[in-house]
Short mmCIF file of C-alpha atoms and ligand atoms in Angstrom, two decimals:
data_model
loop_
_atom_site.label_atom_id
_atom_site.label_comp_id
_atom_site.label_asym_id
_atom_site.label_seq_id
_atom_site.Cartn_x
_atom_site.Cartn_y
_atom_site.Cartn_z
CA UNK A 1 8.33 6.12 -17.37
CA UNK A 2 11.83 7.82 -17.39
CA UNK A 3 14.81 5.17 -17.46
CA UNK A 4 16.18 5.24 -13.68
CA UNK A 5 18.93 3.79 -11.86
CA UNK A 6 16.97 2.84 -8.81
CA UNK A 7 17.22 0.60 -6.04
CA UNK A 8 14.44 -0.80 -4.22
CA UNK A 9 14.58 -3.07 -1.34
CA UNK A 10 11.81 -5.41 -0.03
CA UNK A 11 11.55 -6.45 3.31
CA UNK A 12 9.84 -9.64 3.85
CA UNK A 13 10.12 -12.39 1.26
CA UNK A 14 6.84 -13.87 2.16
CA UNK A 15 3.79 -14.06 -0.41
CA UNK A 16 3.65 -10.13 -0.95
CA UNK A 17 7.26 -9.68 -0.53
CA UNK A 18 8.38 -12.04 -3.07
CA UNK A 19 5.57 -11.46 -5.56
CA UNK A 20 6.56 -7.58 -5.43
CA UNK A 21 10.03 -8.17 -5.91
CA UNK A 22 9.17 -10.41 -8.97
CA UNK A 23 7.07 -7.53 -10.51
CA UNK A 24 9.61 -4.98 -10.05
CA UNK A 25 12.63 -6.79 -11.24
CA UNK A 26 10.67 -8.36 -14.13
CA UNK A 27 9.48 -4.80 -15.07
CA UNK A 28 13.06 -3.82 -15.35
CA UNK A 29 13.07 -0.59 -13.80
CA UNK A 30 14.86 -1.24 -10.32
CA UNK A 31 17.70 -3.01 -9.03
CA UNK A 32 15.90 -5.13 -6.30
CA UNK A 33 16.99 -6.36 -2.81
CA UNK A 34 14.77 -8.97 -1.22
CA UNK A 35 15.46 -9.54 2.61
CA UNK A 36 14.02 -11.65 4.97
CA UNK A 37 14.86 -12.65 8.78
CA UNK A 38 14.21 -16.23 7.84
CA UNK A 39 17.82 -17.36 6.73
CA UNK A 40 18.43 -18.09 3.25
CA UNK A 41 14.67 -17.92 2.06
CA UNK A 42 15.04 -14.41 0.33
CA UNK A 43 18.36 -15.76 -1.06
CA UNK A 44 16.68 -18.89 -2.72
CA UNK A 45 13.71 -16.61 -4.04
CA UNK A 46 15.90 -14.26 -5.68
CA UNK A 47 17.90 -17.00 -7.43
CA UNK A 48 15.17 -18.61 -8.82
CA UNK A 49 13.79 -14.52 -10.07
CA UNK A 50 17.51 -14.32 -11.50
CA UNK A 51 17.55 -17.69 -13.18
CA UNK A 52 14.40 -16.27 -15.24
CA UNK A 53 15.89 -12.61 -15.90
CA UNK A 54 17.10 -14.11 -19.63
CA UNK A 55 13.68 -15.20 -20.24
CA UNK A 56 12.02 -12.03 -18.91
CA UNK A 57 14.45 -10.04 -20.56
CA UNK A 58 15.56 -7.71 -17.75
CA UNK A 59 19.33 -7.16 -17.25
CA UNK A 60 18.78 -5.91 -13.43
CA UNK A 61 20.10 -7.24 -10.51
CA UNK A 62 18.11 -8.82 -7.47
CA UNK A 63 20.20 -10.17 -4.46
CA UNK A 64 18.42 -12.00 -1.73
CA UNK A 65 19.65 -11.44 2.22
CA UNK A 66 19.21 -11.78 5.37
CA UNK A 67 21.48 -8.77 6.07
CA UNK A 68 20.56 -5.08 6.14
CA UNK A 69 23.83 -4.05 5.02
CA UNK A 70 22.67 -4.77 1.62
CA UNK A 71 19.75 -2.60 1.41
CA UNK A 72 22.33 0.66 1.59
CA UNK A 73 21.51 3.35 -0.84
CA UNK A 74 18.19 2.00 -1.63
CA UNK A 75 15.87 5.09 -3.24
CA UNK A 76 12.70 2.97 -1.92
CA UNK A 77 12.27 0.62 1.06
CA UNK A 78 8.91 -1.45 1.35
CA UNK A 79 8.29 -3.27 4.13
CA UNK A 80 6.18 -6.36 4.28
CA UNK A 81 7.67 -8.55 7.05
CA UNK A 82 5.05 -9.56 9.50
CA UNK A 83 2.21 -11.72 9.86
CA UNK A 84 -1.09 -12.09 7.69
CA UNK A 85 -4.44 -12.74 8.57
CA UNK A 86 -5.81 -16.21 9.31
CA UNK A 87 -9.42 -16.78 8.38
CA UNK A 88 -12.03 -15.02 10.95
CA UNK A 89 -9.10 -12.66 12.25
CA UNK A 90 -9.36 -9.03 11.85
CA UNK A 91 -6.04 -6.62 10.48
CA UNK A 92 -6.48 -5.31 14.35
CA UNK A 93 -5.75 -8.82 15.82
CA UNK A 94 -2.41 -8.72 14.34
CA UNK A 95 -1.19 -5.55 16.16
CA UNK A 96 1.01 -6.42 18.95
CA UNK A 97 3.06 -9.05 17.00
CA UNK A 98 3.54 -6.93 13.86
CA UNK A 99 4.00 -3.73 15.87
CA UNK A 100 7.37 -5.30 17.35
CA UNK A 101 8.52 -6.52 13.48
CA UNK A 102 7.93 -3.08 12.08
CA UNK A 103 9.61 -0.96 15.17
CA UNK A 104 12.60 -3.63 14.62
CA UNK A 105 12.54 -2.97 10.59
CA UNK A 106 12.56 0.48 10.96
CA UNK A 107 14.83 0.97 12.99
CA UNK A 108 17.31 -0.91 10.92
CA UNK A 109 15.92 1.32 7.74
CA UNK A 110 16.96 4.21 9.82
CA UNK A 111 20.43 2.52 10.24
CA UNK A 112 20.84 1.59 6.83
CA UNK A 113 18.88 3.16 4.18
CA UNK A 114 18.80 6.61 5.67
CA UNK A 115 17.59 8.20 2.65
CA UNK A 116 14.95 5.78 1.55
CA UNK A 117 11.13 6.56 1.25
CA UNK A 118 9.21 3.96 3.25
CA UNK A 119 6.37 2.02 1.88
CA UNK A 120 4.60 0.28 4.71
CA UNK A 121 2.30 -2.61 3.62
CA UNK A 122 2.19 -4.91 7.06
CA UNK A 123 -0.80 -4.80 8.51
CA UNK A 124 -3.18 -2.93 10.57
CA UNK A 125 -1.84 -0.84 7.58
CA UNK A 126 -2.55 2.48 9.16
CA UNK A 127 -1.22 1.78 12.50
CA UNK A 128 2.08 0.29 11.07
CA UNK A 129 2.68 3.20 8.82
CA UNK A 130 2.07 5.59 11.73
CA UNK A 131 4.57 3.00 14.08
CA UNK A 132 7.10 3.13 10.86
CA UNK A 133 7.07 7.15 10.72
CA UNK A 134 7.79 7.40 14.41
CA UNK A 135 10.33 5.03 14.69
CA UNK A 136 12.62 6.11 11.42
CA UNK A 137 11.86 9.63 12.60
CA UNK A 138 11.87 10.24 8.89
CA UNK A 139 10.27 13.18 7.38
CA UNK A 140 6.46 12.59 7.03
CA UNK A 141 6.98 12.76 3.15
CA UNK A 142 9.44 9.53 3.04
CA UNK A 143 6.65 7.32 4.93
CA UNK A 144 3.44 6.33 3.43
CA UNK A 145 1.48 3.09 3.71
CA UNK A 146 -0.21 1.21 0.79
CA UNK A 147 -4.12 0.83 1.07
CA UNK A 148 -6.03 3.14 -1.31
CA UNK A 149 -4.22 2.11 -4.31
CA UNK A 150 -5.38 -1.78 -3.70
CA UNK A 151 -9.21 -0.76 -2.05
CA UNK A 152 -9.52 1.70 -5.29
CA UNK A 153 -8.56 -1.08 -7.65
CA UNK A 154 -10.98 -3.92 -5.87
CA UNK A 155 -13.67 -1.28 -6.19
CA UNK A 156 -13.17 -0.57 -9.59
CA UNK A 157 -12.85 -4.35 -10.28
CA UNK A 158 -16.16 -4.69 -9.01
CA UNK A 159 -17.67 -2.01 -10.36
CA UNK A 160 -16.40 -2.58 -13.63
CA UNK A 161 -17.74 -6.53 -13.37
CA UNK A 162 -21.21 -5.05 -12.85
CA UNK A 163 -21.59 -2.34 -15.71
CA UNK A 164 -19.58 -4.66 -17.86
CA UNK A 165 -17.24 -1.30 -18.90
CA UNK A 166 -13.43 -0.98 -19.17
CA UNK A 167 -11.76 -0.77 -16.01
CA UNK A 168 -9.49 2.07 -17.12
CA UNK A 169 -12.69 4.03 -17.66
CA UNK A 170 -13.69 4.35 -14.08
CA UNK A 171 -11.76 7.00 -11.65
CA UNK A 172 -12.42 6.41 -8.00
CA UNK A 173 -10.79 7.32 -4.31
CA UNK A 174 -11.05 4.75 -1.58
CA UNK A 175 -9.69 6.90 1.38
CA UNK A 176 -9.61 6.35 5.54
CA UNK A 177 -8.59 3.43 7.27
CA UNK A 178 -7.46 0.16 5.44
CA UNK A 179 -9.94 -1.82 7.44
CA UNK A 180 -13.97 -2.31 7.98
CA UNK A 181 -14.25 1.85 7.66
CA UNK A 182 -12.67 1.86 4.76
CA UNK A 183 -14.77 5.05 2.67
CA UNK A 184 -15.24 4.76 -1.21
CA UNK A 185 -15.70 8.15 -2.15
CA UNK A 186 -18.97 7.91 -4.23
CA UNK A 187 -19.16 11.63 -5.14
CA UNK A 188 -16.20 11.19 -6.75
CA UNK A 189 -16.33 7.92 -8.40
CA UNK A 190 -16.73 8.66 -12.45
CA UNK A 191 -17.51 6.04 -15.16
CA UNK A 192 -16.21 7.02 -18.42
CA UNK A 193 -16.84 10.92 -17.11
CA UNK A 194 -20.70 10.24 -15.30
CA UNK A 195 -21.19 10.14 -11.68
CA UNK A 196 -21.14 6.31 -10.49
CA UNK A 197 -24.40 7.48 -8.72
CA UNK A 198 -25.98 8.33 -12.43
CA UNK A 199 -25.17 4.67 -13.48
CA UNK A 200 -25.78 2.45 -10.66
CA UNK A 201 -28.83 2.36 -8.36
CA UNK A 202 -27.73 3.42 -4.28
CA UNK A 203 -28.78 0.05 -3.11
CA UNK A 204 -25.97 -1.84 -5.58
CA UNK A 205 -23.81 0.79 -5.11
CA UNK A 206 -23.83 -0.08 -0.99
CA UNK A 207 -23.54 -3.50 -2.05
CA UNK A 208 -20.42 -2.98 -4.06
CA UNK A 209 -18.75 -0.90 -1.30
CA UNK A 210 -19.58 -3.84 1.27
CA UNK A 211 -18.19 -6.42 -1.15
CA UNK A 212 -15.24 -4.30 -1.43
CA UNK A 213 -14.49 -3.84 2.19
CA UNK A 214 -14.83 -7.43 2.85
CA UNK A 215 -12.75 -8.44 -0.40
CA UNK A 216 -9.73 -8.93 1.89
CA UNK A 217 -11.42 -11.28 4.30
CA UNK A 218 -13.16 -13.23 1.53
CA UNK A 219 -9.83 -13.93 -0.31
CA UNK A 220 -8.14 -14.94 3.22
CA UNK A 221 -11.68 -17.38 3.82
CA UNK A 222 -10.82 -18.82 0.56
CA UNK A 223 -7.04 -19.51 0.56
CA UNK A 224 -7.31 -20.96 4.08
CA UNK A 225 -3.43 -19.92 5.02
CA UNK A 226 -2.11 -16.38 4.07
CA UNK A 227 -3.78 -13.31 2.67
CA UNK A 228 -3.86 -11.60 -0.67
CA UNK A 229 -0.81 -10.97 -2.52
CA UNK A 230 -1.21 -10.21 -6.47
CA UNK A 231 -3.24 -7.27 -6.04
CA UNK A 232 -1.34 -5.88 -2.90
CA UNK A 233 1.88 -6.17 -4.81
CA UNK A 234 0.62 -4.29 -7.66
CA UNK A 235 -0.97 -1.58 -5.65
CA UNK A 236 2.64 -1.24 -4.42
CA UNK A 237 4.05 -1.34 -7.68
CA UNK A 238 1.76 1.43 -8.47
CA UNK A 239 3.05 4.05 -6.06
CA UNK A 240 6.80 3.20 -7.24
CA UNK A 241 5.58 4.16 -10.60
CA UNK A 242 4.02 7.38 -9.40
CA UNK A 243 7.37 8.22 -7.67
CA UNK A 244 9.81 7.11 -9.99
CA UNK A 245 7.64 8.99 -13.09
CA UNK A 246 8.47 12.06 -10.75
CA UNK A 247 5.29 13.92 -12.34
CA UNK A 248 3.14 14.70 -9.36
CA UNK A 249 0.77 11.34 -10.26
CA UNK A 250 -1.91 11.03 -7.49
CA UNK A 251 -2.37 7.73 -5.74
CA UNK A 252 -4.46 7.15 -2.49
CA UNK A 253 -1.87 6.11 0.37
CA UNK A 254 -1.92 6.12 4.39
CA UNK A 255 -0.28 9.29 5.27
CA UNK A 256 1.09 11.07 8.58
CA UNK A 257 -1.61 14.00 8.69
CA UNK A 258 -0.91 17.19 10.11
CA UNK A 259 -4.18 19.04 9.77
CA UNK A 260 -4.92 17.97 6.07
CA UNK A 261 -9.09 16.72 6.06
CA UNK A 262 -8.89 18.40 9.85
CA UNK A 263 -7.14 15.67 11.28
CA UNK A 264 -3.77 15.59 13.27
CA UNK A 265 -1.14 13.02 14.44
CA UNK A 266 -2.72 10.01 12.73
CA UNK A 267 -1.95 8.24 9.40
CA UNK A 268 -4.78 7.60 7.01
CA UNK A 269 -5.61 7.23 3.64
CA UNK A 270 -5.93 10.51 1.50
CA UNK A 271 -5.22 11.28 -2.20
CA UNK A 272 -1.38 11.96 -2.27
CA UNK A 273 0.69 13.53 -4.99
CA UNK A 274 4.19 11.97 -5.61
CA UNK A 275 7.35 12.54 -7.18
CA UNK A 276 10.74 11.48 -6.60
CA UNK A 277 11.19 12.96 -3.10
CA UNK A 278 8.04 10.94 -1.87
CA UNK A 279 4.66 12.61 -0.92
CA UNK A 280 4.51 16.51 -2.33
CA UNK A 281 1.12 17.27 -1.26
CA UNK A 282 -2.13 15.96 -0.03
CA UNK A 283 -4.97 16.61 -2.88
CA UNK A 284 -7.80 18.32 -0.96
CA UNK A 285 -11.48 16.57 -2.29
CA UNK A 286 -14.60 18.24 -1.65
CA UNK A 287 -16.51 15.63 0.12
CA UNK A 288 -19.91 15.17 1.05
CA UNK A 289 -21.56 15.32 4.19
CA UNK A 290 -21.93 11.67 4.49
CA UNK A 291 -18.20 11.38 3.32
CA UNK A 292 -17.11 13.43 6.03
CA UNK A 293 -18.98 11.94 8.34
CA UNK A 294 -17.91 8.41 7.80
CA UNK A 295 -13.91 9.68 7.01
CA UNK A 296 -14.17 10.98 10.46
CA UNK A 297 -15.60 7.36 12.05
CA UNK A 298 -12.61 5.70 10.16
CA UNK A 299 -10.29 8.23 12.22
CA UNK A 300 -11.57 7.12 15.48
CA UNK A 301 -10.94 3.87 14.52
CA UNK A 302 -7.29 4.19 13.54
CA UNK A 303 -6.87 6.60 16.88
CA UNK A 304 -8.36 3.80 19.28
CA UNK A 305 -5.43 0.94 17.64
CA UNK A 306 -2.87 3.62 17.87
CA UNK A 307 -3.56 4.17 21.58
CA UNK A 308 -2.91 0.31 21.52
CA UNK A 309 0.76 0.91 20.77
P1 A3D B 401 3.96 -14.09 4.27
O1 A3D B 401 3.62 -14.84 3.00
O2 A3D B 401 3.72 -14.54 6.14
O3 A3D B 401 5.60 -13.24 4.68
C1 A3D B 401 5.74 -12.60 5.69
C2 A3D B 401 7.33 -12.46 5.58
O4 A3D B 401 7.86 -11.44 6.42
C3 A3D B 401 7.79 -13.54 6.25
O5 A3D B 401 8.85 -14.67 5.15
C4 A3D B 401 8.43 -13.79 7.40
O6 A3D B 401 9.67 -14.80 7.60
C5 A3D B 401 8.78 -12.04 7.44
N1 A3D B 401 9.72 -11.85 8.54
C6 A3D B 401 8.64 -11.70 9.82
N2 A3D B 401 9.33 -10.91 10.66
C7 A3D B 401 10.24 -10.49 9.95
C8 A3D B 401 11.68 -9.81 10.23
N3 A3D B 401 11.37 -8.99 11.76
N4 A3D B 401 12.36 -9.20 9.36
C9 A3D B 401 12.13 -9.56 8.47
N5 A3D B 401 11.40 -10.42 7.44
C10 A3D B 401 10.36 -10.71 8.34
O7 A3D B 401 2.81 -12.65 4.88
P2 A3D B 401 2.45 -11.90 3.59
O8 A3D B 401 3.51 -11.29 2.61
O9 A3D B 401 0.93 -12.58 2.79
O10 A3D B 401 1.98 -10.52 4.21
C11 A3D B 401 2.83 -9.69 4.78
C12 A3D B 401 2.19 -8.65 5.54
O11 A3D B 401 1.66 -7.54 4.72
C13 A3D B 401 1.37 -9.05 6.61
O12 A3D B 401 0.96 -8.31 7.73
C14 A3D B 401 -0.21 -9.05 5.67
O13 A3D B 401 -1.21 -8.63 6.81
C15 A3D B 401 0.32 -7.64 4.81
N6 A3D B 401 -0.56 -7.26 3.97
C16 A3D B 401 -1.39 -6.39 3.92
C17 A3D B 401 -2.08 -5.57 2.66
C18 A3D B 401 -2.51 -4.53 2.49
O14 A3D B 401 -3.53 -4.19 1.37
C19 A3D B 401 -2.25 -3.28 3.39
C20 A3D B 401 -2.25 -6.78 1.70
C21 A3D B 401 -1.89 -8.08 2.27
C22 A3D B 401 -0.91 -8.07 2.98
#
């Protein structure tokens, strides 16, 4: 990765936000601002992270705050503010409360970091990404949602576990919404260069796909309170790295579509090519007929949720 003078602000200092701040700060490639509406929580966590800096060997700065003036000149702002799911809840159950939070946060980003790229993490992801796009009024290349990077990582972890192969030998894309209608693209999933369908029987693939879709809920029910945060923060880091590398790396992300994959005025997970300006291109994958059908169904689900806001 190229050296950089990046500044990244993380809004929401809860489980995902604080873990992401730790990953960014300890990776040493960005100065970090951690902001939370709850007075002092971000300050306390930032001080704690700063105290570990001599051990972790980073010279970057980390600031905890509840003041949006501190996000000024951020290259990237990540929105993690909002309620997580409780056991038994769907991501869509969070719509009304999180929509108000994301709208408020987006309007402040627009004022205090008007040049930033925004990465949305708050659920329901595709709906909140759409809302952030509309509320900031930023060009669409600067507003994306984190989902496909996480869902793809979950899918790969499960395939690798099943086949007992190295995880870095598996390539895949998980498109569509970050919800029950997500679409792992089996026709473009390869294990060491071989199509997944040639190395695992169909029924086994179906069960891995189901476990991938249910993974978030499985973690929610085991934790009792809160939802996953190690893998979501790692997935945001992957997106940040793709932007900072400035080399056109492809990561699947929720993105405002303007005709790509036959859809308009909706945010959905598609493979995006990134550089320091954000999304520079949407990669056109050749989907099978079944995948096209599943992708359209996923779009119908996202559209009906967008109508609620
Ligand atoms: P949690 O640990 O509760 O942290 C949320 C933080 O947001 C809390 O510290 C709140 O004080 C703060 N907050 C609330 N309102 C505001 C506001 N207006 N301005 C600033 N901060 C505010 O939740 P979490 O970190 O586990 O999850 C955060 C969000 O990310 C939830 O909506 C989750 O559902 C979502 N999430 C998404 C994924 C994806 O894969 C897309 C994964 C994990 C979590």
